[in-house]
């Protein structure tokens, strides 16, 4: 679970969930468990309702987070195919990569991954690329009605929280 700022720095990272964990479950756990200290989004323009506010903020941040993940994966190839370390070790590798990403973003005057709006350059590794393509081809998603309802409920809870915070 990650949150980033508009300047492409990760501001919130929770690592350690297995890849098979449902995104809605992770989001729900982070948003409701006080141990995770989930941050509320910043205030901005005046939308006409809670869903409009949620959708506006979600779409604004989606482009930035996708670019952040692209930079992260291009720079740290280990994230594309994590060696079979224990999950606790993998967690620290992931968090270290996010920290180094932020350090470079803050301190590098010139960086090929952050400079310009062009596509992110990527070092290709044939083994990683081949495995990555194979995994993408074989993944199928099956979401039950209960899971869809749960995700909608989580979205609505977040929208309610954002709406109430925005009205203060």
PDB file of C-alpha atoms in Angstrom:
ATOM      1  CA  UNK A   1       0.000   0.000   0.000  1.00  0.00           C
ATOM      2  CA  UNK A   2       1.572   3.263  -1.110  1.00  0.00           C
ATOM      3  CA  UNK A   3       0.693   6.933  -1.249  1.00  0.00           C
ATOM      4  CA  UNK A   4       2.782   9.531  -3.053  1.00  0.00           C
ATOM      5  CA  UNK A   5       2.834  13.307  -3.306  1.00  0.00           C
ATOM      6  CA  UNK A   6       2.541  15.239  -6.541  1.00  0.00           C
ATOM      7  CA  UNK A   7       6.337  15.706  -6.537  1.00  0.00           C
ATOM      8  CA  UNK A   8       6.721  11.899  -6.877  1.00  0.00           C
ATOM      9  CA  UNK A   9       7.861  11.156  -3.326  1.00  0.00           C
ATOM     10  CA  UNK A  10       6.354   8.260  -1.459  1.00  0.00           C
ATOM     11  CA  UNK A  11       4.709   9.599   1.697  1.00  0.00           C
ATOM     12  CA  UNK A  12       3.132   6.392   3.011  1.00  0.00           C
ATOM     13  CA  UNK A  13       4.267   2.798   2.508  1.00  0.00           C
ATOM     14  CA  UNK A  14       3.034  -0.394   4.123  1.00  0.00           C
ATOM     15  CA  UNK A  15       4.889  -3.494   2.959  1.00  0.00           C
ATOM     16  CA  UNK A  16       4.721  -7.112   4.011  1.00  0.00           C
ATOM     17  CA  UNK A  17       1.468  -8.364   2.506  1.00  0.00           C
ATOM     18  CA  UNK A  18       1.668 -11.384   0.234  1.00  0.00           C
ATOM     19  CA  UNK A  19       1.053 -10.764  -3.459  1.00  0.00           C
ATOM     20  CA  UNK A  20      -2.168 -12.759  -3.322  1.00  0.00           C
ATOM     21  CA  UNK A  21      -3.745 -10.388  -0.752  1.00  0.00           C
ATOM     22  CA  UNK A  22      -6.822  -8.578  -2.083  1.00  0.00           C
ATOM     23  CA  UNK A  23      -6.275  -4.835  -2.699  1.00  0.00           C
ATOM     24  CA  UNK A  24      -9.559  -3.971  -0.961  1.00  0.00           C
ATOM     25  CA  UNK A  25      -8.484  -5.939   2.118  1.00  0.00           C
ATOM     26  CA  UNK A  26      -5.147  -4.134   2.289  1.00  0.00           C
ATOM     27  CA  UNK A  27      -6.769  -0.721   1.814  1.00  0.00           C
ATOM     28  CA  UNK A  28      -9.427  -1.492   4.411  1.00  0.00           C
ATOM     29  CA  UNK A  29      -6.822  -2.667   6.937  1.00  0.00           C
ATOM     30  CA  UNK A  30      -4.621   0.392   6.377  1.00  0.00           C
ATOM     31  CA  UNK A  31      -7.539   2.841   6.529  1.00  0.00           C
ATOM     32  CA  UNK A  32      -9.159   1.378   9.652  1.00  0.00           C
ATOM     33  CA  UNK A  33      -6.242   0.090  11.748  1.00  0.00           C
ATOM     34  CA  UNK A  34      -4.810   2.955  13.848  1.00  0.00           C
ATOM     35  CA  UNK A  35      -1.402   1.213  13.930  1.00  0.00           C
ATOM     36  CA  UNK A  36      -0.948   2.071  10.229  1.00  0.00           C
ATOM     37  CA  UNK A  37      -1.571   5.820  10.729  1.00  0.00           C
ATOM     38  CA  UNK A  38      -3.273   6.155   7.341  1.00  0.00           C
ATOM     39  CA  UNK A  39      -3.132   9.825   6.238  1.00  0.00           C
ATOM     40  CA  UNK A  40      -6.167  11.747   4.996  1.00  0.00           C
ATOM     41  CA  UNK A  41      -5.800  13.350   1.549  1.00  0.00           C
ATOM     42  CA  UNK A  42      -5.128  17.116   1.444  1.00  0.00           C
ATOM     43  CA  UNK A  43      -7.953  19.629   0.967  1.00  0.00           C
ATOM     44  CA  UNK A  44      -8.458  21.404  -2.365  1.00  0.00           C
ATOM     45  CA  UNK A  45     -11.294  22.646  -4.641  1.00  0.00           C
ATOM     46  CA  UNK A  46     -14.963  22.541  -3.620  1.00  0.00           C
ATOM     47  CA  UNK A  47     -16.704  19.545  -5.204  1.00  0.00           C
ATOM     48  CA  UNK A  48     -20.469  19.125  -5.205  1.00  0.00           C
ATOM     49  CA  UNK A  49     -20.540  15.840  -3.299  1.00  0.00           C
ATOM     50  CA  UNK A  50     -18.508  13.186  -1.538  1.00  0.00           C
ATOM     51  CA  UNK A  51     -18.238  10.894  -4.571  1.00  0.00           C
ATOM     52  CA  UNK A  52     -17.122  13.769  -6.795  1.00  0.00           C
ATOM     53  CA  UNK A  53     -14.467  14.695  -4.246  1.00  0.00           C
ATOM     54  CA  UNK A  54     -13.293  11.086  -3.957  1.00  0.00           C
ATOM     55  CA  UNK A  55     -13.164  10.634  -7.767  1.00  0.00           C
ATOM     56  CA  UNK A  56     -11.363  13.941  -8.306  1.00  0.00           C
ATOM     57  CA  UNK A  57      -8.648  13.147  -5.782  1.00  0.00           C
ATOM     58  CA  UNK A  58      -8.352   9.544  -6.899  1.00  0.00           C
ATOM     59  CA  UNK A  59      -7.871  10.431 -10.583  1.00  0.00           C
ATOM     60  CA  UNK A  60      -5.446  13.273  -9.791  1.00  0.00           C
ATOM     61  CA  UNK A  61      -3.170  11.006  -7.802  1.00  0.00           C
ATOM     62  CA  UNK A  62      -3.479   7.936 -10.035  1.00  0.00           C
ATOM     63  CA  UNK A  63      -1.287   9.396 -12.799  1.00  0.00           C
ATOM     64  CA  UNK A  64       1.411  10.380 -10.333  1.00  0.00           C
ATOM     65  CA  UNK A  65       1.448   7.043  -8.501  1.00  0.00           C
ATOM     66  CA  UNK A  66       1.646   5.097 -11.785  1.00  0.00           C
ATOM     67  CA  UNK A  67       4.653   7.197 -12.829  1.00  0.00           C
ATOM     68  CA  UNK A  68       6.262   6.689  -9.384  1.00  0.00           C
ATOM     69  CA  UNK A  69       5.877   2.927  -9.682  1.00  0.00           C
ATOM     70  CA  UNK A  70       7.331   3.066 -13.199  1.00  0.00           C
ATOM     71  CA  UNK A  71      10.406   4.939 -11.956  1.00  0.00           C
ATOM     72  CA  UNK A  72      10.749   2.578  -8.995  1.00  0.00           C
ATOM     73  CA  UNK A  73      10.575  -0.602 -11.117  1.00  0.00           C
ATOM     74  CA  UNK A  74      12.911   0.793 -13.783  1.00  0.00           C
ATOM     75  CA  UNK A  75      15.526   1.790 -11.222  1.00  0.00           C
ATOM     76  CA  UNK A  76      15.291  -1.262  -8.930  1.00  0.00           C
ATOM     77  CA  UNK A  77      15.066  -4.383 -11.070  1.00  0.00           C
ATOM     78  CA  UNK A  78      14.956  -6.559  -7.946  1.00  0.00           C
ATOM     79  CA  UNK A  79      11.310  -5.438  -7.537  1.00  0.00           C
ATOM     80  CA  UNK A  80      10.325  -7.064 -10.828  1.00  0.00           C
ATOM     81  CA  UNK A  81      11.285 -10.531  -9.668  1.00  0.00           C
ATOM     82  CA  UNK A  82      11.990 -10.703  -5.957  1.00  0.00           C
ATOM     83  CA  UNK A  83      14.419 -13.474  -4.985  1.00  0.00           C
ATOM     84  CA  UNK A  84      12.916 -16.131  -2.745  1.00  0.00           C
ATOM     85  CA  UNK A  85      13.872 -14.458   0.517  1.00  0.00           C
ATOM     86  CA  UNK A  86      11.655 -14.782   3.560  1.00  0.00           C
ATOM     87  CA  UNK A  87       8.681 -12.374   3.384  1.00  0.00           C
ATOM     88  CA  UNK A  88      10.092 -10.328   6.293  1.00  0.00           C
ATOM     89  CA  UNK A  89      13.346  -9.769   4.350  1.00  0.00           C
ATOM     90  CA  UNK A  90      11.434  -8.913   1.154  1.00  0.00           C
ATOM     91  CA  UNK A  91       9.492  -6.302   3.118  1.00  0.00           C
ATOM     92  CA  UNK A  92      12.694  -4.512   4.125  1.00  0.00           C
ATOM     93  CA  UNK A  93      14.075  -4.637   0.568  1.00  0.00           C
ATOM     94  CA  UNK A  94      10.888  -2.987  -0.730  1.00  0.00           C
ATOM     95  CA  UNK A  95      10.919  -0.297   1.970  1.00  0.00           C
ATOM     96  CA  UNK A  96      14.635   0.396   1.334  1.00  0.00           C
ATOM     97  CA  UNK A  97      13.907   0.903  -2.380  1.00  0.00           C
ATOM     98  CA  UNK A  98      11.160   3.434  -1.544  1.00  0.00           C
ATOM     99  CA  UNK A  99      13.527   5.272   0.811  1.00  0.00           C
ATOM    100  CA  UNK A 100      16.320   5.414  -1.770  1.00  0.00           C
ATOM    101  CA  UNK A 101      13.779   6.573  -4.392  1.00  0.00           C
ATOM    102  CA  UNK A 102      12.773   9.487  -2.134  1.00  0.00           C
ATOM    103  CA  UNK A 103      16.407  10.318  -1.330  1.00  0.00           C
ATOM    104  CA  UNK A 104      17.286  10.496  -5.024  1.00  0.00           C
ATOM    105  CA  UNK A 105      14.157  12.525  -5.796  1.00  0.00           C
ATOM    106  CA  UNK A 106      15.043  15.016  -3.062  1.00  0.00           C
ATOM    107  CA  UNK A 107      18.790  15.304  -3.690  1.00  0.00           C
ATOM    108  CA  UNK A 108      19.625  14.532  -7.326  1.00  0.00           C
ATOM    109  CA  UNK A 109      20.033  17.596  -9.509  1.00  0.00           C
ATOM    110  CA  UNK A 110      19.808  15.463 -12.649  1.00  0.00           C
ATOM    111  CA  UNK A 111      18.266  12.016 -12.868  1.00  0.00           C
ATOM    112  CA  UNK A 112      17.315  10.189 -16.053  1.00  0.00           C
ATOM    113  CA  UNK A 113      14.249   8.619 -14.399  1.00  0.00           C
ATOM    114  CA  UNK A 114      12.772  11.887 -13.121  1.00  0.00           C
ATOM    115  CA  UNK A 115      13.878  14.360 -15.823  1.00  0.00           C
ATOM    116  CA  UNK A 116      11.424  15.234 -18.577  1.00  0.00           C
ATOM    117  CA  UNK A 117       8.023  13.856 -19.432  1.00  0.00           C
ATOM    118  CA  UNK A 118       9.229  11.206 -21.850  1.00  0.00           C
ATOM    119  CA  UNK A 119       8.768   7.506 -21.258  1.00  0.00           C
ATOM    120  CA  UNK A 120      10.809   6.148 -18.390  1.00  0.00           C
ATOM    121  CA  UNK A 121      14.023   4.491 -19.611  1.00  0.00           C
ATOM    122  CA  UNK A 122      14.262   0.900 -18.528  1.00  0.00           C
ATOM    123  CA  UNK A 123      17.163  -1.500 -18.365  1.00  0.00           C
ATOM    124  CA  UNK A 124      15.989  -4.743 -19.913  1.00  0.00           C
ATOM    125  CA  UNK A 125      16.938  -8.074 -18.420  1.00  0.00           C
ATOM    126  CA  UNK A 126      15.856 -10.929 -20.670  1.00  0.00           C
ATOM    127  CA  UNK A 127      15.172 -13.358 -17.822  1.00  0.00           C
ATOM    128  CA  UNK A 128      13.107 -10.900 -15.827  1.00  0.00           C
ATOM    129  CA  UNK A 129      11.229  -9.673 -18.904  1.00  0.00           C
ATOM    130  CA  UNK A 130      10.413 -13.213 -20.021  1.00  0.00           C
ATOM    131  CA  UNK A 131       9.158 -14.261 -16.588  1.00  0.00           C
ATOM    132  CA  UNK A 132       7.209 -11.017 -16.218  1.00  0.00           C
ATOM    133  CA  UNK A 133       5.448 -11.526 -19.578  1.00  0.00           C
ATOM    134  CA  UNK A 134       4.601 -15.130 -18.724  1.00  0.00           C
ATOM    135  CA  UNK A 135       3.068 -14.131 -15.398  1.00  0.00           C
ATOM    136  CA  UNK A 136       0.981 -11.380 -17.017  1.00  0.00           C
ATOM    137  CA  UNK A 137      -0.373 -13.760 -19.635  1.00  0.00           C
ATOM    138  CA  UNK A 138      -1.594 -16.323 -17.082  1.00  0.00           C
ATOM    139  CA  UNK A 139      -3.287 -14.076 -14.493  1.00  0.00           C
ATOM    140  CA  UNK A 140      -7.066 -14.221 -14.284  1.00  0.00           C
ATOM    141  CA  UNK A 141      -9.222 -12.265 -11.887  1.00  0.00           C
ATOM    142  CA  UNK A 142     -12.437 -13.479 -10.376  1.00  0.00           C
ATOM    143  CA  UNK A 143     -14.272 -11.110  -8.077  1.00  0.00           C
ATOM    144  CA  UNK A 144     -17.436 -12.149  -6.288  1.00  0.00           C
ATOM    145  CA  UNK A 145     -20.433  -9.899  -5.707  1.00  0.00           C
ATOM    146  CA  UNK A 146     -19.561  -9.857  -1.997  1.00  0.00           C
ATOM    147  CA  UNK A 147     -16.035  -8.643  -2.792  1.00  0.00           C
ATOM    148  CA  UNK A 148     -17.412  -5.948  -5.119  1.00  0.00           C
ATOM    149  CA  UNK A 149     -19.779  -4.827  -2.359  1.00  0.00           C
ATOM    150  CA  UNK A 150     -16.915  -4.784   0.142  1.00  0.00           C
ATOM    151  CA  UNK A 151     -14.759  -2.660  -2.183  1.00  0.00           C
ATOM    152  CA  UNK A 152     -17.686  -0.264  -2.757  1.00  0.00           C
ATOM    153  CA  UNK A 153     -18.219   0.003   1.000  1.00  0.00           C
ATOM    154  CA  UNK A 154     -14.535   0.787   1.579  1.00  0.00           C
ATOM    155  CA  UNK A 155     -14.639   3.415  -1.184  1.00  0.00           C
ATOM    156  CA  UNK A 156     -17.761   4.958   0.374  1.00  0.00           C
ATOM    157  CA  UNK A 157     -16.171   4.997   3.843  1.00  0.00           C
ATOM    158  CA  UNK A 158     -13.120   6.787   2.441  1.00  0.00           C
ATOM    159  CA  UNK A 159     -15.358   9.214   0.518  1.00  0.00           C
ATOM    160  CA  UNK A 160     -17.320   9.939   3.717  1.00  0.00           C
ATOM    161  CA  UNK A 161     -14.095  10.544   5.655  1.00  0.00           C
ATOM    162  CA  UNK A 162     -12.682  12.851   2.954  1.00  0.00           C
ATOM    163  CA  UNK A 163     -15.989  14.715   2.686  1.00  0.00           C
ATOM    164  CA  UNK A 164     -16.206  15.288   6.448  1.00  0.00           C
ATOM    165  CA  UNK A 165     -12.548  16.409   6.643  1.00  0.00           C
ATOM    166  CA  UNK A 166     -13.068  18.756   3.684  1.00  0.00           C
ATOM    167  CA  UNK A 167     -16.062  20.439   5.359  1.00  0.00           C
ATOM    168  CA  UNK A 168     -14.068  21.485   8.447  1.00  0.00           C
TER     169      UNK A 168
END
